Amino acid sequence: MQQSNTYIIVFSVILTTVLALLLSGVSQVLGPKQKEAQDLDTKKQILGAVMPMADIKKMEPAAILDLYSKVITAEVADYQGNLITTNEKGGPMVAEEVNIEKNYKKSPEERQYPVFKYHQAGQQNNVEAYIVPVYGAGLWDAIWGFLALETDLNGIKGITFSHKGETPGLGARITEGPVQARFAGKTFVDGNGNIVELQMVKGENTPESKLGPHKIDGLSGATLTANGVNDMLNNYYGYYQNYFDKHVRTGAMANN
Amino acid sequence: MSTETLEAPIVKEREPLLSKRRKKFVTDPLSDDNPITIQVLGICSALAVTTQMKPTFVMAISVIFVMVFSNLTISLMRNLVPTRVRIIVQLAIVATLVTLVNEVLKAYAFDMYKELSVFIGLIITNCIVMGRLEAFALGNKPYDSVLDGLGSGLGYSWIILAVAFFREIWGSGKVFGYPVFEKLGMEGVALNGLMVSPVGAFIVLGVIIWVQRTKTGYVEH
């Protein structure tokens, strides 16, 4: 009796409908909460580029959001460096809501480039670091992060990385604090003002004297992830040059 | 009057909520019939998530939740499920529950979600879950199935927690993220990087299986 084709089809249709309704219902109910969590996570990572992650992790979510709203001012630019103030729907552009992953799929000229300016509370004009999102490909899947540049726009103040599927214990180590700390103090520009590509080298425990200001100690067993990191940083540093030229290098005096 | 006399023996025949038979559903998978060490199921996640105890704990809770509720649901539907499509029905139920777990984690424990979402998704393919649905829930009453799911879930959980304990303490010198050696003033304890990689899990799991099989006297047939 149960085995008739009609029964099977009816059963499957009902089951699918019930499960689909259940899942979409849950997704609707939890949606806002998930968005909050995602937003908090993004802000944590942005702040993590300019202050120790361990300190941020100790803070309550409300305190993090409060701190973020005080010390970060954000804007969005296009590839030419012109500011974008309205989003596709005509509302105000919110830098935190720019989906870096979606933008990454477009050609560099069509992407939107958010910039997060770090300053002490209440001192918007006295920017201490420019934080820009970076996105690229690791060995297995996407890697991304936030790169904090010193006010000279050459030196790295700090960095945070995340990844989707790098090998635990190898490439996934880019999320570890000590690994990220290796980038601080490195610079994209040499003494003559020429841009030099940053390179996370092959092999680990290379002495600092051999590395110099443009090379970063690598990850043993994760050279391909490190290559992805190199490309990601160098590419995005290049993409932001137009913005920096228009709004930071020349306009710095006028803005103040 | 006649109805009363009829009812009485029926009530008497009811099994106590935790009869000996039912207790066995929960206790058997803990040791004698452990899903990991005896049946050698669910090894992939046992290797993957056990670098630290905290994510392992979340994983354990998630698996127990999925096992209990999928067993319950399938058992409730056992007389309705057409046998020819039963596997896909089981899969749909398990996948739904796993997605629920994932969504809840995303909303309330985002850090855990980032760390575990890949593995949570893989609960769907955890052989223990499908194995119990197929072998038990399809032929047994809901309450028994819940106990069976709970038993298998706990059996899985304590093994992965044990593996995670050894891997975390030897690999990173911590237990639940608490730096044990540092606090005990033993700063110089050498840690073994092998324990952090999945290879370490193989070794620890192998030793646990060895010890357990020696104790229970279980031999592969």
CSV table of C-alpha atoms in Angstrom, one decimal:
chain,number,residue,atom,x,y,z
A,1,MET,CA,0.0,0.0,0.0
A,2,GLN,CA,2.8,2.4,1.0
A,3,GLN,CA,4.8,1.5,-2.0
A,4,SER,CA,2.6,3.1,-4.7
A,5,ASN,CA,4.3,5.8,-6.7
A,6,THR,CA,1.6,8.3,-5.9
A,7,TYR,CA,2.1,7.7,-2.2
A,8,ILE,CA,5.9,8.2,-2.5
A,9,ILE,CA,5.5,11.4,-4.5
A,10,VAL,CA,2.8,12.9,-2.2
A,11,PHE,CA,5.0,11.9,0.8
A,12,SER,CA,8.1,13.6,-0.6
A,13,VAL,CA,6.2,16.7,-1.6
A,14,ILE,CA,4.7,17.1,1.9
A,15,LEU,CA,8.0,16.4,3.6
A,16,THR,CA,9.9,18.9,1.5
A,17,THR,CA,7.3,21.6,2.0
A,18,VAL,CA,7.2,21.1,5.8
A,19,LEU,CA,11.0,21.1,6.0
A,20,ALA,CA,11.4,24.1,3.7
A,21,LEU,CA,8.8,26.1,5.7
A,22,LEU,CA,10.6,25.2,8.9
A,23,LEU,CA,14.0,26.3,7.7
A,24,SER,CA,12.8,29.5,6.1
A,25,GLY,CA,10.9,30.3,9.3
A,26,VAL,CA,14.0,29.8,11.4
A,27,SER,CA,16.1,31.8,9.0
A,28,GLN,CA,13.6,34.7,9.2
A,29,VAL,CA,13.5,34.6,13.0
A,30,LEU,CA,17.3,34.4,13.4
A,31,GLY,CA,18.2,36.7,10.5
A,32,PRO,CA,18.5,40.0,12.4
A,33,LYS,CA,20.5,38.3,15.2
A,34,GLN,CA,22.8,36.8,12.6
A,35,LYS,CA,23.3,40.1,10.9
A,36,GLU,CA,24.2,41.7,14.3
A,37,ALA,CA,26.7,38.9,15.0
A,38,GLN,CA,28.2,39.3,11.5
A,39,ASP,CA,28.4,43.1,12.0
A,40,LEU,CA,30.1,42.7,15.4
A,41,ASP,CA,32.6,40.3,13.9
A,42,THR,CA,33.5,42.7,11.1
A,43,LYS,CA,34.0,45.5,13.5
A,44,LYS,CA,36.1,43.3,15.8
A,45,GLN,CA,38.4,42.5,12.9
A,46,ILE,CA,38.7,46.1,11.8
A,47,LEU,CA,39.6,47.1,15.3
A,48,GLY,CA,41.9,44.1,15.5
A,49,ALA,CA,44.1,45.6,12.8
A,50,VAL,CA,45.0,48.5,15.1
A,51,MET,CA,44.9,47.0,18.6
A,52,PRO,CA,45.6,43.6,20.1
A,53,MET,CA,42.9,41.1,19.4
A,54,ALA,CA,43.2,39.6,22.9
A,55,ASP,CA,42.1,43.0,24.4
A,56,ILE,CA,39.1,43.1,22.0
A,57,LYS,CA,38.0,39.6,22.9
A,58,LYS,CA,37.8,40.5,26.5
A,59,MET,CA,35.3,43.3,25.8
A,60,GLU,CA,31.6,43.0,25.9
A,61,PRO,CA,29.8,43.3,22.5
A,62,ALA,CA,28.2,46.6,23.5
A,63,ALA,CA,31.6,48.0,24.5
A,64,ILE,CA,33.1,47.0,21.2
A,65,LEU,CA,30.4,48.6,19.2
A,66,ASP,CA,30.7,51.7,21.3
A,67,LEU,CA,34.4,51.9,20.9
A,68,TYR,CA,34.1,51.3,17.2
A,69,SER,CA,31.7,54.1,16.7
A,70,LYS,CA,34.0,56.5,18.5
A,71,VAL,CA,37.4,55.6,16.9
A,72,ILE,CA,36.5,54.6,13.4
A,73,THR,CA,35.2,56.9,10.6
A,74,ALA,CA,34.5,55.1,7.4
A,75,GLU,CA,34.0,56.1,3.8
A,76,VAL,CA,33.7,54.3,0.5
A,77,ALA,CA,35.6,55.2,-2.7
A,78,ASP,CA,35.5,53.9,-6.3
A,79,TYR,CA,38.6,52.7,-8.2
A,80,GLN,CA,39.4,56.3,-9.3
A,81,GLY,CA,39.3,57.4,-5.7
A,82,ASN,CA,36.1,59.4,-5.9
A,83,LEU,CA,33.9,59.0,-2.8
A,84,ILE,CA,30.6,57.1,-3.1
A,85,THR,CA,27.9,58.4,-0.8
A,86,THR,CA,24.8,56.7,-2.0
A,87,ASN,CA,24.3,52.9,-2.4
A,88,GLU,CA,22.4,51.2,-5.3
A,89,LYS,CA,19.1,51.6,-3.5
A,90,GLY,CA,19.6,55.3,-3.1
A,91,GLY,CA,20.2,55.1,0.6
A,92,PRO,CA,23.3,56.3,2.4
A,93,MET,CA,26.5,54.2,1.7
A,94,VAL,CA,27.6,52.3,4.8
A,95,ALA,CA,31.2,51.1,4.5
A,96,GLU,CA,30.7,48.2,6.9
A,97,GLU,CA,28.0,46.8,4.6
A,98,VAL,CA,30.1,46.7,1.5
A,99,ASN,CA,30.4,43.0,0.6
A,100,ILE,CA,34.1,42.6,-0.2
A,101,GLU,CA,33.5,39.1,-1.5
A,102,LYS,CA,30.9,40.2,-4.0
A,103,ASN,CA,33.1,43.1,-5.0
A,104,TYR,CA,36.0,40.8,-5.5
A,105,LYS,CA,34.1,39.0,-8.2
A,106,LYS,CA,33.9,42.2,-10.3
A,107,SER,CA,36.9,43.6,-12.1
A,108,PRO,CA,39.0,45.9,-9.9
A,109,GLU,CA,37.8,49.0,-11.8
A,110,GLU,CA,34.2,48.3,-10.9
A,111,ARG,CA,34.7,47.5,-7.2
A,112,GLN,CA,33.8,49.7,-4.2
A,113,TYR,CA,36.6,50.3,-1.8
A,114,PRO,CA,35.7,51.0,1.8
A,115,VAL,CA,38.3,52.8,4.0
A,116,PHE,CA,38.2,52.8,7.7
A,117,LYS,CA,40.0,55.7,9.4
A,118,TYR,CA,41.2,55.1,12.9
A,119,HIS,CA,41.6,58.0,15.3
A,120,GLN,CA,41.3,58.8,19.0
A,121,ALA,CA,37.7,59.4,20.2
A,122,GLY,CA,36.4,62.8,19.0
A,123,GLN,CA,39.5,63.6,16.8
A,124,GLN,CA,38.2,62.8,13.3
A,125,ASN,CA,40.8,64.9,11.6
A,126,ASN,CA,43.8,63.4,13.3
A,127,VAL,CA,43.8,60.0,11.6
A,128,GLU,CA,46.3,57.6,13.1
A,129,ALA,CA,45.8,54.7,10.7
A,130,TYR,CA,44.0,53.8,7.4
A,131,ILE,CA,42.4,50.4,7.5
A,132,VAL,CA,41.5,48.8,4.2
A,133,PRO,CA,39.9,45.4,3.6
A,134,VAL,CA,41.8,42.9,1.5
A,135,TYR,CA,40.5,39.8,-0.2
A,136,GLY,CA,42.1,37.0,-2.2
A,137,ALA,CA,42.6,33.4,-2.7
A,138,GLY,CA,44.6,31.1,-0.4
A,139,LEU,CA,45.4,27.5,-1.2
A,140,TRP,CA,42.0,26.0,-0.9
A,141,ASP,CA,39.5,28.8,-0.7
A,142,ALA,CA,39.1,32.5,0.0
A,143,ILE,CA,41.3,34.5,2.5
A,144,TRP,CA,40.6,38.0,3.6
A,145,GLY,CA,41.5,40.5,6.2
A,146,PHE,CA,42.0,44.1,7.2
A,147,LEU,CA,45.3,45.9,6.6
A,148,ALA,CA,46.0,49.0,8.8
A,149,LEU,CA,48.5,51.4,7.2
A,150,GLU,CA,50.4,54.1,9.0
A,151,THR,CA,49.6,57.7,8.2
A,152,ASP,CA,52.5,57.8,5.6
A,153,LEU,CA,50.5,55.1,3.8
A,154,ASN,CA,53.6,52.9,3.4
A,155,GLY,CA,54.2,51.2,6.6
A,156,ILE,CA,52.0,48.5,8.1
A,157,LYS,CA,50.6,49.2,11.5
A,158,GLY,CA,48.8,46.0,11.9
A,159,ILE,CA,46.8,43.3,10.1
A,160,THR,CA,44.1,40.7,10.7
A,161,PHE,CA,43.4,37.7,8.5
A,162,SER,CA,40.5,35.3,8.2
A,163,HIS,CA,40.1,32.3,5.9
A,164,LYS,CA,37.5,30.0,4.7
A,165,GLY,CA,39.2,26.6,4.4
A,166,GLU,CA,43.0,26.8,4.8
A,167,THR,CA,44.6,23.7,6.4
A,168,PRO,CA,44.4,23.7,10.2
A,169,GLY,CA,47.8,24.0,11.7
A,170,LEU,CA,49.4,25.1,8.4
A,171,GLY,CA,47.8,27.8,6.3
A,172,ALA,CA,45.1,28.4,8.9
A,173,ARG,CA,47.8,29.8,11.1
A,174,ILE,CA,47.4,33.2,9.3
A,175,THR,CA,44.6,33.8,11.9
A,176,GLU,CA,47.0,33.6,14.8
A,177,GLY,CA,48.2,36.7,16.5
A,178,PRO,CA,51.9,36.0,16.5
A,179,VAL,CA,51.8,35.4,12.7
A,180,GLN,CA,49.9,38.6,12.1
A,181,ALA,CA,52.3,40.5,14.3
A,182,ARG,CA,55.1,39.6,11.9
A,183,PHE,CA,53.6,42.1,9.4
A,184,ALA,CA,53.7,45.1,11.7
A,185,GLY,CA,56.5,47.5,10.9
A,186,LYS,CA,57.0,46.2,7.3
A,187,THR,CA,56.7,48.7,4.5
A,188,PHE,CA,55.5,48.8,0.9
A,189,VAL,CA,58.0,51.6,-0.1
A,190,ASP,CA,61.8,51.6,-0.2
A,191,GLY,CA,64.0,54.6,0.7
A,192,ASN,CA,63.6,56.1,-2.8
A,193,GLY,CA,59.9,56.2,-2.7
A,194,ASN,CA,59.4,53.2,-5.0
A,195,ILE,CA,56.8,50.6,-4.3
A,196,VAL,CA,58.3,47.3,-3.4
A,197,GLU,CA,56.1,44.2,-3.3
A,198,LEU,CA,55.8,42.7,0.1
A,199,GLN,CA,56.7,39.1,0.3
A,200,MET,CA,56.0,36.4,2.9
A,201,VAL,CA,58.9,34.2,2.3
A,202,LYS,CA,59.1,30.4,2.0
A,203,GLY,CA,60.2,28.6,5.2
A,204,GLU,CA,59.9,29.7,8.8
A,205,ASN,CA,62.2,31.2,11.4
A,206,THR,CA,64.2,33.3,9.0
A,207,PRO,CA,66.2,35.8,11.1
A,208,GLU,CA,64.8,39.4,11.0
A,209,SER,CA,68.2,40.6,9.7
A,210,LYS,CA,67.8,38.6,6.5
A,211,LEU,CA,64.2,39.7,6.0
A,212,GLY,CA,64.5,43.4,5.9
A,213,PRO,CA,61.6,45.8,5.7
A,214,HIS,CA,59.8,44.1,2.7
A,215,LYS,CA,59.9,40.5,3.6
A,216,ILE,CA,57.9,38.6,6.2
A,217,ASP,CA,58.9,35.4,7.9
A,218,GLY,CA,56.9,32.6,6.3
A,219,LEU,CA,54.8,29.7,7.4
A,220,SER,CA,56.4,26.4,7.3
A,221,GLY,CA,54.3,24.0,5.2
A,222,ALA,CA,52.0,26.8,4.0
A,223,THR,CA,54.0,28.5,1.2
A,224,LEU,CA,51.0,28.5,-1.1
A,225,THR,CA,48.8,30.2,1.5
A,226,ALA,CA,51.6,32.7,2.0
A,227,ASN,CA,51.8,33.4,-1.7
A,228,GLY,CA,48.0,34.1,-1.6
A,229,VAL,CA,48.6,36.5,1.2
A,230,ASN,CA,51.3,38.3,-0.8
A,231,ASP,CA,49.2,38.7,-3.8
A,232,MET,CA,46.2,39.9,-1.8
A,233,LEU,CA,48.2,42.5,0.1
A,234,ASN,CA,50.1,43.8,-3.0
A,235,ASN,CA,47.0,43.9,-5.2
A,236,TYR,CA,44.9,45.8,-2.7
A,237,TYR,CA,47.7,48.2,-1.8
A,238,GLY,CA,47.7,49.0,-5.5
A,239,TYR,CA,43.9,49.4,-5.8
A,240,TYR,CA,43.8,52.0,-3.0
A,241,GLN,CA,46.5,54.3,-4.5
A,242,ASN,CA,44.0,56.4,-6.3
A,243,TYR,CA,42.0,57.0,-3.1
A,244,PHE,CA,45.2,57.8,-1.2
A,245,ASP,CA,46.4,60.2,-3.9
A,246,LYS,CA,43.1,62.1,-4.0
A,247,HIS,CA,42.2,62.2,-0.3
A,248,VAL,CA,45.2,61.7,1.8
A,249,ARG,CA,48.4,62.7,0.2
A,250,THR,CA,47.3,65.9,-1.5
A,251,GLY,CA,44.2,66.8,0.5
A,252,ALA,CA,45.7,66.3,4.0
A,253,MET,CA,46.5,69.9,4.4
A,254,ALA,CA,43.3,71.2,3.0
A,255,ASN,CA,41.2,68.9,5.1
A,256,ASN,CA,42.9,70.0,8.3
B,1,MET,CA,-16.7,-1.9,35.8
B,2,SER,CA,-15.5,-4.1,33.0
B,3,THR,CA,-13.4,-1.3,31.5
B,4,GLU,CA,-11.6,-0.7,34.7
B,5,THR,CA,-10.5,-4.3,35.1
B,6,LEU,CA,-9.3,-4.2,31.5
B,7,GLU,CA,-7.2,-1.1,32.0
B,8,ALA,CA,-5.4,-2.2,35.1
B,9,PRO,CA,-3.3,-5.0,33.5
B,10,ILE,CA,-2.3,-2.7,30.6
B,11,VAL,CA,-0.9,-0.1,33.0
B,12,LYS,CA,1.0,-2.8,34.8
B,13,GLU,CA,2.5,-4.1,31.6
B,14,ARG,CA,4.0,-0.7,30.8
B,15,GLU,CA,7.8,-0.6,31.1
B,16,PRO,CA,9.3,1.8,33.6
B,17,LEU,CA,10.7,4.9,32.0
B,18,LEU,CA,14.2,3.7,32.6
B,19,SER,CA,13.9,-0.1,32.6
B,20,LYS,CA,17.0,-2.3,32.3
B,21,ARG,CA,16.4,-2.7,28.6
B,22,ARG,CA,16.2,1.0,28.1
B,23,LYS,CA,19.2,1.8,30.2
B,24,LYS,CA,21.2,-0.4,27.9
B,25,PHE,CA,20.3,1.8,25.0
B,26,VAL,CA,22.2,4.6,26.7
B,27,THR,CA,25.0,2.7,28.4
B,28,ASP,CA,25.9,0.3,25.6
B,29,PRO,CA,27.3,2.9,23.2
B,30,LEU,CA,29.3,4.4,25.9
B,31,SER,CA,31.7,1.5,26.1
B,32,ASP,CA,30.8,-2.0,24.8
B,33,ASP,CA,29.3,-0.8,21.6
B,34,ASN,CA,30.9,2.6,21.2
B,35,PRO,CA,30.3,4.1,17.8
B,36,ILE,CA,33.9,5.4,17.4
B,37,THR,CA,36.1,2.8,19.1
B,38,ILE,CA,34.1,-0.4,18.4
B,39,GLN,CA,32.1,0.4,15.3
B,40,VAL,CA,34.8,2.8,14.0
B,41,LEU,CA,32.2,5.3,12.6
B,42,GLY,CA,32.4,9.1,12.6
B,43,ILE,CA,36.2,9.0,12.5
B,44,CYS,CA,36.6,12.0,10.2
B,45,SER,CA,35.1,14.5,12.5
B,46,ALA,CA,36.8,12.9,15.5
B,47,LEU,CA,40.1,13.7,13.7
B,48,ALA,CA,39.1,17.1,12.4
B,49,VAL,CA,37.5,19.0,15.3
B,50,THR,CA,39.6,17.7,18.2
B,51,THR,CA,42.5,20.2,18.3
B,52,GLN,CA,40.9,22.0,21.2
B,53,MET,CA,38.3,21.1,23.8
B,54,LYS,CA,36.0,24.1,23.4
B,55,PRO,CA,35.0,23.6,19.7
B,56,THR,CA,34.9,19.8,20.4
B,57,PHE,CA,32.4,20.4,23.1
B,58,VAL,CA,30.2,22.5,20.8
B,59,MET,CA,30.5,19.8,18.2
B,60,ALA,CA,29.5,17.1,20.8
B,61,ILE,CA,26.4,19.0,21.8
B,62,SER,CA,25.5,19.5,18.2
B,63,VAL,CA,25.9,15.9,17.3
B,64,ILE,CA,23.8,14.8,20.4
B,65,PHE,CA,21.1,17.2,19.4
B,66,VAL,CA,21.0,16.1,15.8
B,67,MET,CA,21.1,12.4,16.8
B,68,VAL,CA,18.3,12.6,19.4
B,69,PHE,CA,16.0,14.7,17.3
B,70,SER,CA,16.6,12.8,14.0
B,71,ASN,CA,16.0,9.5,15.8
B,72,LEU,CA,12.8,10.9,17.3
B,73,THR,CA,11.5,12.3,14.0
B,74,ILE,CA,12.3,9.2,12.0
B,75,SER,CA,10.8,7.0,14.7
B,76,LEU,CA,7.6,9.0,14.8
B,77,MET,CA,7.4,8.7,11.0
B,78,ARG,CA,8.6,5.1,10.7
B,79,ASN,CA,5.2,3.7,9.6
B,80,LEU,CA,4.7,6.5,7.1
B,81,VAL,CA,8.1,6.5,5.4
B,82,PRO,CA,8.0,4.7,2.0
B,83,THR,CA,10.8,2.1,2.2
B,84,ARG,CA,12.1,2.9,-1.3
B,85,VAL,CA,12.9,6.5,-0.5
B,86,ARG,CA,13.8,6.0,3.2
B,87,ILE,CA,17.4,7.0,2.9
B,88,ILE,CA,16.7,10.3,1.2
B,89,VAL,CA,14.0,11.0,3.8
B,90,GLN,CA,16.5,10.4,6.6
B,91,LEU,CA,19.0,12.6,4.8
B,92,ALA,CA,16.4,15.4,4.5
B,93,ILE,CA,15.6,15.2,8.2
B,94,VAL,CA,19.2,15.1,9.3
B,95,ALA,CA,20.2,18.0,6.9
B,96,THR,CA,17.3,20.1,8.2
B,97,LEU,CA,18.4,19.6,11.8
B,98,VAL,CA,22.1,20.3,11.0
B,99,THR,CA,21.1,23.5,9.2
B,100,LEU,CA,19.1,24.5,12.3
B,101,VAL,CA,22.2,24.0,14.5
B,102,ASN,CA,24.3,26.0,12.0
B,103,GLU,CA,21.8,28.9,11.9
B,104,VAL,CA,21.6,29.0,15.7
B,105,LEU,CA,25.3,29.0,16.1
B,106,LYS,CA,25.6,31.8,13.5
B,107,ALA,CA,23.2,33.9,15.5
B,108,TYR,CA,24.4,33.2,19.1
B,109,ALA,CA,28.0,32.0,18.9
B,110,PHE,CA,29.5,33.6,15.8
B,111,ASP,CA,33.1,32.7,16.7
B,112,MET,CA,32.2,29.1,17.1
B,113,TYR,CA,30.2,29.3,13.8
B,114,LYS,CA,33.3,30.6,12.0
B,115,GLU,CA,35.4,27.8,13.4
B,116,LEU,CA,33.0,24.9,13.2
B,117,SER,CA,30.6,25.6,10.4
B,118,VAL,CA,32.4,23.4,7.9
B,119,PHE,CA,32.4,20.5,10.4
B,120,ILE,CA,28.8,21.1,11.5
B,121,GLY,CA,27.7,20.7,7.9
B,122,LEU,CA,29.5,17.4,7.8
B,123,ILE,CA,27.4,16.0,10.6
B,124,ILE,CA,25.0,15.2,7.8
B,125,THR,CA,27.5,12.7,6.5
B,126,ASN,CA,28.4,11.4,10.0
B,127,CYS,CA,27.9,7.6,9.6
B,128,ILE,CA,26.8,7.4,13.2
B,129,VAL,CA,23.6,9.5,12.6
B,130,MET,CA,22.5,7.7,9.5
B,131,GLY,CA,23.5,4.3,11.0
B,132,ARG,CA,21.3,4.7,14.0
B,133,LEU,CA,18.4,5.9,11.9
B,134,GLU,CA,18.6,3.0,9.6
B,135,ALA,CA,19.4,0.4,12.2
B,136,PHE,CA,17.2,1.5,15.1
B,137,ALA,CA,14.8,4.4,14.7
B,138,LEU,CA,13.1,2.9,11.6
B,139,GLY,CA,12.0,-0.1,13.7
B,140,ASN,CA,11.5,1.2,17.2
B,141,LYS,CA,9.2,3.4,19.2
B,142,PRO,CA,10.0,7.1,19.7
B,143,TYR,CA,11.0,7.0,23.3
B,144,ASP,CA,13.4,4.1,22.8
B,145,SER,CA,14.8,5.8,19.8
B,146,VAL,CA,15.5,9.0,21.7
B,147,LEU,CA,17.4,7.0,24.3
B,148,ASP,CA,19.3,5.2,21.6
B,149,GLY,CA,20.2,8.5,19.9
B,150,LEU,CA,21.3,10.0,23.3
B,151,GLY,CA,23.4,6.9,24.0
B,152,SER,CA,25.2,7.0,20.7
B,153,GLY,CA,25.6,10.7,20.9
B,154,LEU,CA,27.2,10.5,24.3
B,155,GLY,CA,29.4,7.6,23.2
B,156,TYR,CA,30.7,9.7,20.4
B,157,SER,CA,31.0,12.8,22.6
B,158,TRP,CA,33.1,11.4,25.3
B,159,ILE,CA,35.6,9.8,22.9
B,160,ILE,CA,36.1,13.1,20.9
B,161,LEU,CA,36.4,15.0,24.2
B,162,ALA,CA,39.0,12.5,25.4
B,163,VAL,CA,40.9,12.9,22.2
B,164,ALA,CA,40.7,16.7,22.4
B,165,PHE,CA,41.9,16.7,26.0
B,166,PHE,CA,45.1,14.9,25.1
B,167,ARG,CA,45.6,16.9,21.9
B,168,GLU,CA,45.1,20.2,23.6
B,169,ILE,CA,47.2,19.6,26.6
B,170,TRP,CA,50.1,18.1,24.6
B,171,GLY,CA,49.7,20.3,21.6
B,172,SER,CA,49.1,23.7,23.2
B,173,GLY,CA,49.4,23.1,26.9
B,174,LYS,CA,45.9,24.1,27.6
B,175,VAL,CA,42.6,22.6,28.8
B,176,PHE,CA,39.5,24.4,27.5
B,177,GLY,CA,41.8,27.3,26.6
B,178,TYR,CA,43.1,27.5,30.2
B,179,PRO,CA,46.9,27.4,30.3
B,180,VAL,CA,47.4,24.6,32.8
B,181,PHE,CA,51.2,24.3,32.7
B,182,GLU,CA,51.8,28.0,32.9
B,183,LYS,CA,49.5,28.3,36.0
B,184,LEU,CA,51.2,25.4,37.6
B,185,GLY,CA,54.6,27.1,37.2
B,186,MET,CA,55.9,24.6,34.7
B,187,GLU,CA,56.8,27.0,31.9
B,188,GLY,CA,59.3,24.8,30.3
B,189,VAL,CA,57.1,21.9,29.4
B,190,ALA,CA,57.9,20.8,25.8
B,191,LEU,CA,54.8,20.8,23.6
B,192,ASN,CA,54.4,18.5,20.7
B,193,GLY,CA,53.3,20.2,17.4
B,194,LEU,CA,52.3,16.8,16.0
B,195,MET,CA,49.3,16.8,18.4
B,196,VAL,CA,47.9,19.9,16.8
B,197,SER,CA,47.8,18.3,13.3
B,198,PRO,CA,45.3,15.6,12.5
B,199,VAL,CA,48.0,13.0,12.7
B,200,GLY,CA,48.1,13.5,16.4
B,201,ALA,CA,44.4,12.6,16.5
B,202,PHE,CA,45.1,9.4,14.7
B,203,ILE,CA,47.7,8.4,17.3
B,204,VAL,CA,45.6,9.4,20.3
B,205,LEU,CA,42.5,7.7,18.9
B,206,GLY,CA,44.5,4.6,18.1
B,207,VAL,CA,45.7,4.4,21.7
B,208,ILE,CA,42.2,5.0,23.1
B,209,ILE,CA,40.8,2.2,20.9
B,210,TRP,CA,43.7,-0.1,21.9
B,211,VAL,CA,43.1,0.5,25.6
B,212,GLN,CA,39.4,0.2,25.3
B,213,ARG,CA,39.5,-3.0,23.4
B,214,THR,CA,41.9,-4.5,25.8
B,215,LYS,CA,39.5,-3.7,28.6
B,216,THR,CA,36.4,-5.0,26.9
B,217,GLY,CA,38.1,-7.9,25.2
B,218,TYR,CA,36.5,-6.9,21.9
B,219,VAL,CA,37.9,-8.6,18.8
B,220,GLU,CA,37.1,-7.8,15.1
B,221,HIS,CA,35.4,-10.7,13.4
